[in-house]
PDB file of C-alpha atoms in Angstrom:
ATOM      1  CA  MET A   1      64.286 116.605  93.688  1.00 84.00           C
ATOM      2  CA  ARG A   2      65.259 114.834  90.434  1.00 81.00           C
ATOM      3  CA  ARG A   3      66.081 111.214  91.252  1.00 82.00           C
ATOM      4  CA  LYS A   4      63.345 108.649  91.813  1.00 83.00           C
ATOM      5  CA  HIS A   5      65.480 106.371  93.977  1.00 86.00           C
ATOM      6  CA  ASN A   6      67.835 106.971  96.873  1.00 91.00           C
ATOM      7  CA  GLU A   7      71.175 105.241  96.329  1.00 94.00           C
ATOM      8  CA  ASP A   8      72.763 106.773  99.446  1.00 96.00           C
ATOM      9  CA  ALA A   9      73.079 104.894 102.732  1.00 97.00           C
ATOM     10  CA  VAL A  10      74.094 106.110 106.173  1.00 98.00           C
ATOM     11  CA  LEU A  11      75.426 104.571 109.380  1.00 98.00           C
ATOM     12  CA  SER A  12      75.426 106.201 112.815  1.00 98.00           C
ATOM     13  CA  ARG A  13      76.826 104.149 115.682  1.00 97.00           C
ATOM     14  CA  PRO A  14      77.870 106.636 118.376  1.00 96.00           C
ATOM     15  CA  ASP A  15      77.999 103.771 120.877  1.00 95.00           C
ATOM     16  CA  GLN A  16      80.823 102.282 118.799  1.00 96.00           C
ATOM     17  CA  GLY A  17      82.414 105.547 117.699  1.00 97.00           C
ATOM     18  CA  LEU A  18      81.636 104.825 114.045  1.00 98.00           C
ATOM     19  CA  TRP A  19      79.781 106.804 111.377  1.00 98.00           C
ATOM     20  CA  ALA A  20      79.657 106.391 107.608  1.00 98.00           C
ATOM     21  CA  VAL A  21      78.050 107.665 104.408  1.00 98.00           C
ATOM     22  CA  ALA A  22      77.955 105.666 101.170  1.00 98.00           C
ATOM     23  CA  ASP A  23      76.805 106.876  97.760  1.00 96.00           C
ATOM     24  CA  GLY A  24      75.890 103.998  95.435  1.00 95.00           C
ATOM     25  CA  MET A  25      76.280 103.969  91.680  1.00 89.00           C
ATOM     26  CA  GLY A  26      75.072 101.644  88.993  1.00 72.00           C
ATOM     27  CA  GLY A  27      71.413 102.548  88.898  1.00 69.00           C
ATOM     28  CA  HIS A  28      68.407 101.503  90.942  1.00 59.00           C
ATOM     29  CA  GLU A  29      68.873  98.143  92.683  1.00 68.00           C
ATOM     30  CA  ALA A  30      72.610  98.090  91.943  1.00 86.00           C
ATOM     31  CA  GLY A  31      73.455 101.408  93.617  1.00 89.00           C
ATOM     32  CA  ASP A  32      71.077 100.713  96.484  1.00 91.00           C
ATOM     33  CA  LEU A  33      72.636  97.311  96.969  1.00 92.00           C
ATOM     34  CA  ALA A  34      76.215  98.577  96.938  1.00 95.00           C
ATOM     35  CA  SER A  35      75.774 101.372  99.470  1.00 97.00           C
ATOM     36  CA  GLY A  36      73.552  99.180 101.630  1.00 96.00           C
ATOM     37  CA  MET A  37      76.139  96.399 101.723  1.00 97.00           C
ATOM     38  CA  ILE A  38      78.759  98.861 102.933  1.00 98.00           C
ATOM     39  CA  VAL A  39      76.761 100.229 105.861  1.00 98.00           C
ATOM     40  CA  ASP A  40      75.504  96.755 106.775  1.00 98.00           C
ATOM     41  CA  ALA A  41      79.042  95.414 106.868  1.00 98.00           C
ATOM     42  CA  LEU A  42      80.388  98.317 108.888  1.00 98.00           C
ATOM     43  CA  GLY A  43      77.392  98.236 111.211  1.00 97.00           C
ATOM     44  CA  GLY A  44      78.191  94.632 112.037  1.00 96.00           C
ATOM     45  CA  LEU A  45      81.559  95.523 113.550  1.00 97.00           C
ATOM     46  CA  SER A  46      81.435  95.098 117.328  1.00 91.00           C
ATOM     47  CA  ARG A  47      84.604  97.050 118.109  1.00 91.00           C
ATOM     48  CA  PRO A  48      85.494  99.026 114.992  1.00 96.00           C
ATOM     49  CA  THR A  49      89.014 100.195 114.356  1.00 97.00           C
ATOM     50  CA  PRO A  50      90.464 101.885 111.258  1.00 97.00           C
ATOM     51  CA  GLU A  51      91.984  98.537 110.306  1.00 98.00           C
ATOM     52  CA  THR A  52      88.745  96.562 110.604  1.00 98.00           C
ATOM     53  CA  VAL A  53      86.771  99.257 108.768  1.00 98.00           C
ATOM     54  CA  ALA A  54      89.239  99.158 105.862  1.00 98.00           C
ATOM     55  CA  ALA A  55      89.135  95.352 105.880  1.00 98.00           C
ATOM     56  CA  LYS A  56      85.322  95.362 105.707  1.00 98.00           C
ATOM     57  CA  LEU A  57      85.387  97.777 102.775  1.00 98.00           C
ATOM     58  CA  ARG A  58      87.745  95.429 100.939  1.00 98.00           C
ATOM     59  CA  THR A  59      85.482  92.458 101.706  1.00 98.00           C
ATOM     60  CA  VAL A  60      82.469  94.319 100.299  1.00 98.00           C
ATOM     61  CA  ASN A  61      84.569  95.354  97.313  1.00 97.00           C
ATOM     62  CA  ASP A  62      85.275  91.711  96.477  1.00 96.00           C
ATOM     63  CA  ALA A  63      81.602  90.805  96.849  1.00 95.00           C
ATOM     64  CA  LEU A  64      80.481  93.660  94.595  1.00 94.00           C
ATOM     65  CA  VAL A  65      83.023  92.784  91.913  1.00 92.00           C
ATOM     66  CA  ASP A  66      81.710  89.214  91.915  1.00 91.00           C
ATOM     67  CA  LEU A  67      78.099  90.392  91.797  1.00 89.00           C
ATOM     68  CA  GLY A  68      78.803  92.754  88.934  1.00 83.00           C
ATOM     69  CA  ALA A  69      80.463  90.001  86.930  1.00 83.00           C
ATOM     70  CA  GLY A  70      77.703  87.507  87.636  1.00 80.00           C
ATOM     71  CA  HIS A  71      74.213  88.606  88.619  1.00 69.00           C
ATOM     72  CA  PHE A  72      74.514  92.024  86.939  1.00 67.00           C
ATOM     73  CA  GLN A  73      75.995  90.636  83.693  1.00 68.00           C
ATOM     74  CA  GLN A  74      79.416  92.281  83.700  1.00 66.00           C
ATOM     75  CA  ARG A  75      78.027  95.583  84.927  1.00 75.00           C
ATOM     76  CA  THR A  76      80.143  97.592  87.327  1.00 77.00           C
ATOM     77  CA  ILE A  77      78.254  98.342  90.506  1.00 86.00           C
ATOM     78  CA  GLY A  78      79.844 100.215  93.332  1.00 93.00           C
ATOM     79  CA  SER A  79      79.697 102.940  95.885  1.00 96.00           C
ATOM     80  CA  THR A  80      81.759 105.701  97.350  1.00 97.00           C
ATOM     81  CA  ALA A  81      82.295 105.501 101.090  1.00 98.00           C
ATOM     82  CA  VAL A  82      83.508 107.790 103.843  1.00 98.00           C
ATOM     83  CA  ALA A  83      83.763 106.675 107.460  1.00 98.00           C
ATOM     84  CA  LEU A  84      84.734 108.298 110.733  1.00 98.00           C
ATOM     85  CA  VAL A  85      86.170 106.314 113.634  1.00 98.00           C
ATOM     86  CA  ILE A  86      86.686 108.027 117.010  1.00 97.00           C
ATOM     87  CA  GLN A  87      88.481 106.132 119.773  1.00 93.00           C
ATOM     88  CA  ASP A  88      89.529 107.770 123.005  1.00 89.00           C
ATOM     89  CA  THR A  89      91.173 111.003 121.850  1.00 92.00           C
ATOM     90  CA  GLN A  90      91.965 109.904 118.293  1.00 97.00           C
ATOM     91  CA  PHE A  91      89.968 110.137 115.067  1.00 98.00           C
ATOM     92  CA  ARG A  92      90.448 108.519 111.677  1.00 98.00           C
ATOM     93  CA  CYS A  93      88.664 109.294 108.419  1.00 98.00           C
ATOM     94  CA  LEU A  94      88.668 106.545 105.790  1.00 98.00           C
ATOM     95  CA  TRP A  95      87.345 107.073 102.296  1.00 98.00           C
ATOM     96  CA  VAL A  96      86.997 105.851  98.739  1.00 98.00           C
ATOM     97  CA  GLY A  97      85.528 108.130  96.056  1.00 96.00           C
ATOM     98  CA  ASP A  98      84.155 111.648  96.379  1.00 95.00           C
ATOM     99  CA  SER A  99      82.021 111.476  99.510  1.00 97.00           C
ATOM    100  CA  ARG A 100      83.771 113.826 101.921  1.00 97.00           C
ATOM    101  CA  ALA A 101      84.729 114.360 105.548  1.00 98.00           C
ATOM    102  CA  TYR A 102      85.245 117.837 107.018  1.00 98.00           C
ATOM    103  CA  MET A 103      86.311 118.984 110.458  1.00 98.00           C
ATOM    104  CA  MET A 104      85.413 122.328 112.025  1.00 97.00           C
ATOM    105  CA  ARG A 105      87.847 123.342 114.775  1.00 97.00           C
ATOM    106  CA  SER A 106      88.105 126.766 116.428  1.00 94.00           C
ATOM    107  CA  GLY A 107      86.045 128.324 113.661  1.00 93.00           C
ATOM    108  CA  GLU A 108      88.175 126.885 110.846  1.00 96.00           C
ATOM    109  CA  LEU A 109      86.781 124.374 108.356  1.00 98.00           C
ATOM    110  CA  MET A 110      89.197 121.728 107.055  1.00 98.00           C
ATOM    111  CA  GLN A 111      88.408 119.194 104.344  1.00 97.00           C
ATOM    112  CA  MET A 112      89.914 115.986 105.683  1.00 98.00           C
ATOM    113  CA  THR A 113      89.445 113.909 102.514  1.00 97.00           C
ATOM    114  CA  ARG A 114      90.571 114.479  98.935  1.00 94.00           C
ATOM    115  CA  ASP A 115      88.189 113.449  96.177  1.00 94.00           C
ATOM    116  CA  HIS A 116      89.068 110.402  94.130  1.00 94.00           C
ATOM    117  CA  SER A 117      87.656 111.982  90.989  1.00 85.00           C
ATOM    118  CA  LEU A 118      88.696 112.909  87.476  1.00 82.00           C
ATOM    119  CA  VAL A 119      88.253 116.635  88.037  1.00 80.00           C
ATOM    120  CA  GLN A 120      90.388 116.505  91.200  1.00 81.00           C
ATOM    121  CA  GLU A 121      93.140 114.784  89.222  1.00 78.00           C
ATOM    122  CA  LEU A 122      92.900 117.533  86.596  1.00 83.00           C
ATOM    123  CA  VAL A 123      93.167 120.183  89.314  1.00 74.00           C
ATOM    124  CA  ASP A 124      96.164 118.408  90.864  1.00 79.00           C
ATOM    125  CA  ALA A 125      97.841 118.273  87.444  1.00 81.00           C
ATOM    126  CA  GLY A 126      97.291 121.998  86.897  1.00 81.00           C
ATOM    127  CA  MET A 127      94.994 121.340  83.952  1.00 81.00           C
ATOM    128  CA  LEU A 128      91.889 122.712  85.640  1.00 79.00           C
ATOM    129  CA  GLU A 129      91.343 125.579  88.039  1.00 75.00           C
ATOM    130  CA  PRO A 130      89.435 124.800  91.261  1.00 75.00           C
ATOM    131  CA  ASP A 131      86.714 127.298  90.328  1.00 68.00           C
ATOM    132  CA  GLU A 132      86.210 125.459  87.019  1.00 69.00           C
ATOM    133  CA  VAL A 133      85.252 122.165  88.669  1.00 72.00           C
ATOM    134  CA  GLU A 134      81.591 123.082  89.082  1.00 71.00           C
ATOM    135  CA  GLY A 135      79.763 122.438  85.850  1.00 67.00           C
ATOM    136  CA  HIS A 136      82.608 120.431  84.306  1.00 72.00           C
ATOM    137  CA  PRO A 137      81.200 117.704  81.990  1.00 68.00           C
ATOM    138  CA  ASN A 138      83.163 115.034  83.888  1.00 69.00           C
ATOM    139  CA  ALA A 139      82.345 116.324  87.368  1.00 70.00           C
ATOM    140  CA  ASN A 140      80.571 113.073  88.285  1.00 74.00           C
ATOM    141  CA  VAL A 141      83.373 110.711  87.236  1.00 82.00           C
ATOM    142  CA  VAL A 142      85.023 109.041  90.237  1.00 90.00           C
ATOM    143  CA  THR A 143      88.390 107.322  89.869  1.00 93.00           C
ATOM    144  CA  ARG A 144      87.994 105.021  92.845  1.00 94.00           C
ATOM    145  CA  ALA A 145      84.969 103.267  94.345  1.00 95.00           C
ATOM    146  CA  VAL A 146      84.107 100.194  96.368  1.00 97.00           C
ATOM    147  CA  GLY A 147      83.252  97.545  93.779  1.00 94.00           C
ATOM    148  CA  ALA A 148      84.920  99.242  90.813  1.00 91.00           C
ATOM    149  CA  SER A 149      88.122  97.158  90.628  1.00 92.00           C
ATOM    150  CA  ASP A 150      89.693  94.028  92.050  1.00 94.00           C
ATOM    151  CA  ASP A 151      92.171  95.881  94.242  1.00 94.00           C
ATOM    152  CA  LEU A 152      90.707  98.496  96.567  1.00 97.00           C
ATOM    153  CA  VAL A 153      92.896 101.204  98.075  1.00 96.00           C
ATOM    154  CA  VAL A 154      91.367 102.924 101.110  1.00 98.00           C
ATOM    155  CA  ASP A 155      92.857 106.292 102.068  1.00 98.00           C
ATOM    156  CA  VAL A 156      93.121 107.236 105.742  1.00 98.00           C
ATOM    157  CA  VAL A 157      93.828 110.483 107.577  1.00 98.00           C
ATOM    158  CA  GLY A 158      93.518 111.282 111.255  1.00 97.00           C
ATOM    159  CA  GLY A 159      94.791 112.978 114.333  1.00 97.00           C
ATOM    160  CA  SER A 160      93.872 113.968 117.850  1.00 97.00           C
ATOM    161  CA  ALA A 161      90.241 114.818 118.515  1.00 96.00           C
ATOM    162  CA  LYS A 162      89.601 117.804 120.756  1.00 96.00           C
ATOM    163  CA  VAL A 163      86.510 118.700 122.739  1.00 96.00           C
ATOM    164  CA  GLY A 164      84.185 120.709 120.525  1.00 95.00           C
ATOM    165  CA  ASP A 165      85.455 119.395 117.190  1.00 97.00           C
ATOM    166  CA  LEU A 166      82.629 119.093 114.671  1.00 98.00           C
ATOM    167  CA  PHE A 167      82.868 116.488 111.921  1.00 98.00           C
ATOM    168  CA  LEU A 168      80.744 116.441 108.770  1.00 98.00           C
ATOM    169  CA  LEU A 169      80.407 113.386 106.529  1.00 98.00           C
ATOM    170  CA  ALA A 170      78.476 113.963 103.319  1.00 98.00           C
ATOM    171  CA  SER A 171      77.710 112.563  99.899  1.00 97.00           C
ATOM    172  CA  ASP A 172      78.389 114.800  96.909  1.00 94.00           C
ATOM    173  CA  GLY A 173      74.689 115.581  96.780  1.00 94.00           C
ATOM    174  CA  LEU A 174      75.511 118.164  99.457  1.00 97.00           C
ATOM    175  CA  THR A 175      79.017 119.302  98.554  1.00 94.00           C
ATOM    176  CA  LYS A 176      78.212 119.980  94.900  1.00 91.00           C
ATOM    177  CA  VAL A 177      75.372 122.285  95.898  1.00 93.00           C
ATOM    178  CA  VAL A 178      76.649 123.976  99.078  1.00 95.00           C
ATOM    179  CA  THR A 179      80.076 125.628  98.895  1.00 93.00           C
ATOM    180  CA  ASP A 180      82.836 125.172 101.458  1.00 94.00           C
ATOM    181  CA  GLY A 181      82.407 128.808 102.467  1.00 95.00           C
ATOM    182  CA  GLU A 182      78.740 128.232 103.160  1.00 96.00           C
ATOM    183  CA  LEU A 183      79.521 125.048 105.070  1.00 97.00           C
ATOM    184  CA  ALA A 184      81.997 126.926 107.266  1.00 97.00           C
ATOM    185  CA  GLN A 185      79.353 129.499 108.096  1.00 96.00           C
ATOM    186  CA  ARG A 186      76.549 127.002 108.697  1.00 96.00           C
ATOM    187  CA  LEU A 187      78.630 124.690 110.895  1.00 97.00           C
ATOM    188  CA  GLN A 188      79.144 127.485 113.396  1.00 94.00           C
ATOM    189  CA  GLY A 189      75.437 127.522 114.162  1.00 89.00           C
ATOM    190  CA  ASP A 190      73.772 126.174 117.295  1.00 86.00           C
ATOM    191  CA  GLY A 191      72.398 122.642 117.529  1.00 94.00           C
ATOM    192  CA  LEU A 192      73.389 119.769 115.280  1.00 96.00           C
ATOM    193  CA  GLU A 193      69.811 119.019 114.226  1.00 96.00           C
ATOM    194  CA  THR A 194      69.238 122.658 113.293  1.00 97.00           C
ATOM    195  CA  ILE A 195      72.459 122.758 111.270  1.00 98.00           C
ATOM    196  CA  ALA A 196      71.660 119.480 109.504  1.00 97.00           C
ATOM    197  CA  ASP A 197      68.086 120.497 108.710  1.00 97.00           C
ATOM    198  CA  GLY A 198      69.318 123.827 107.334  1.00 97.00           C
ATOM    199  CA  LEU A 199      71.837 122.167 105.027  1.00 98.00           C
ATOM    200  CA  ILE A 200      69.217 119.743 103.698  1.00 97.00           C
ATOM    201  CA  GLU A 201      66.701 122.552 103.186  1.00 97.00           C
ATOM    202  CA  THR A 202      69.258 124.624 101.268  1.00 97.00           C
ATOM    203  CA  THR A 203      70.089 121.662  99.044  1.00 97.00           C
ATOM    204  CA  LEU A 204      66.413 121.108  98.283  1.00 96.00           C
ATOM    205  CA  GLU A 205      65.851 124.796  97.583  1.00 96.00           C
ATOM    206  CA  ARG A 206      68.652 124.622  95.013  1.00 95.00           C
ATOM    207  CA  GLY A 207      67.081 121.755  93.132  1.00 94.00           C
ATOM    208  CA  ALA A 208      68.860 118.804  94.803  1.00 94.00           C
ATOM    209  CA  PRO A 209      70.132 117.228  91.565  1.00 91.00           C
ATOM    210  CA  ASP A 210      71.386 114.195  93.479  1.00 91.00           C
ATOM    211  CA  ASN A 211      70.579 112.242  96.632  1.00 94.00           C
ATOM    212  CA  VAL A 212      71.858 114.094  99.686  1.00 96.00           C
ATOM    213  CA  THR A 213      73.039 112.475 102.917  1.00 97.00           C
ATOM    214  CA  LEU A 214      75.026 113.901 105.796  1.00 98.00           C
ATOM    215  CA  VAL A 215      76.183 113.099 109.313  1.00 98.00           C
ATOM    216  CA  LEU A 216      77.283 115.588 111.961  1.00 98.00           C
ATOM    217  CA  VAL A 217      79.380 114.480 114.937  1.00 98.00           C
ATOM    218  CA  ARG A 218      80.569 116.737 117.753  1.00 97.00           C
ATOM    219  CA  THR A 219      83.166 115.484 120.218  1.00 96.00           C
ATOM    220  CA  GLU A 220      82.574 116.036 123.923  1.00 89.00           C
TER     221      GLU A 220
END
């Protein structure tokens, strides 16, 4: 509702068991380019594994660092990224930045990722209460992103996937507008398209201060 350009990008490859959301930063052209390079690279994987997804993110990281130093005149361009890989009965969530992955299982919502952000570091250090994060002047500062530094560290969590598990991948355009409590309630609804449409509509009704992108995946 406020931004003129969409710097988010999304990948959905159920045939390969791979989904991803990327949230670009660096302004129009730069942010678009960064997030687009991530989903293009991941989409090119023929048999994705957690290892190959992480390797692709590092390859894109190197390319973005070079682009920022050259074509964009020493400007940092980058993107957050969160990916979900499901193989057989196992799932892995890989992420860099503050785009998130959640899992709903047996009516309980679990945040699988932990934001790489300044406010999260302040919370972890006991310098900021969780309920003080919203509205903090540094709420948009990420401490890790693809393209932000020479050495990229990709965090990974995972476990066994059960029938009926519901995964949500989302850029912060959703999670900064819709609370975890609201997500838990909405994700218990019927029909993935209905749930997704409802979350987008709620974000828009609340002013959508940022681009919003989400993916829902239910295991069968």
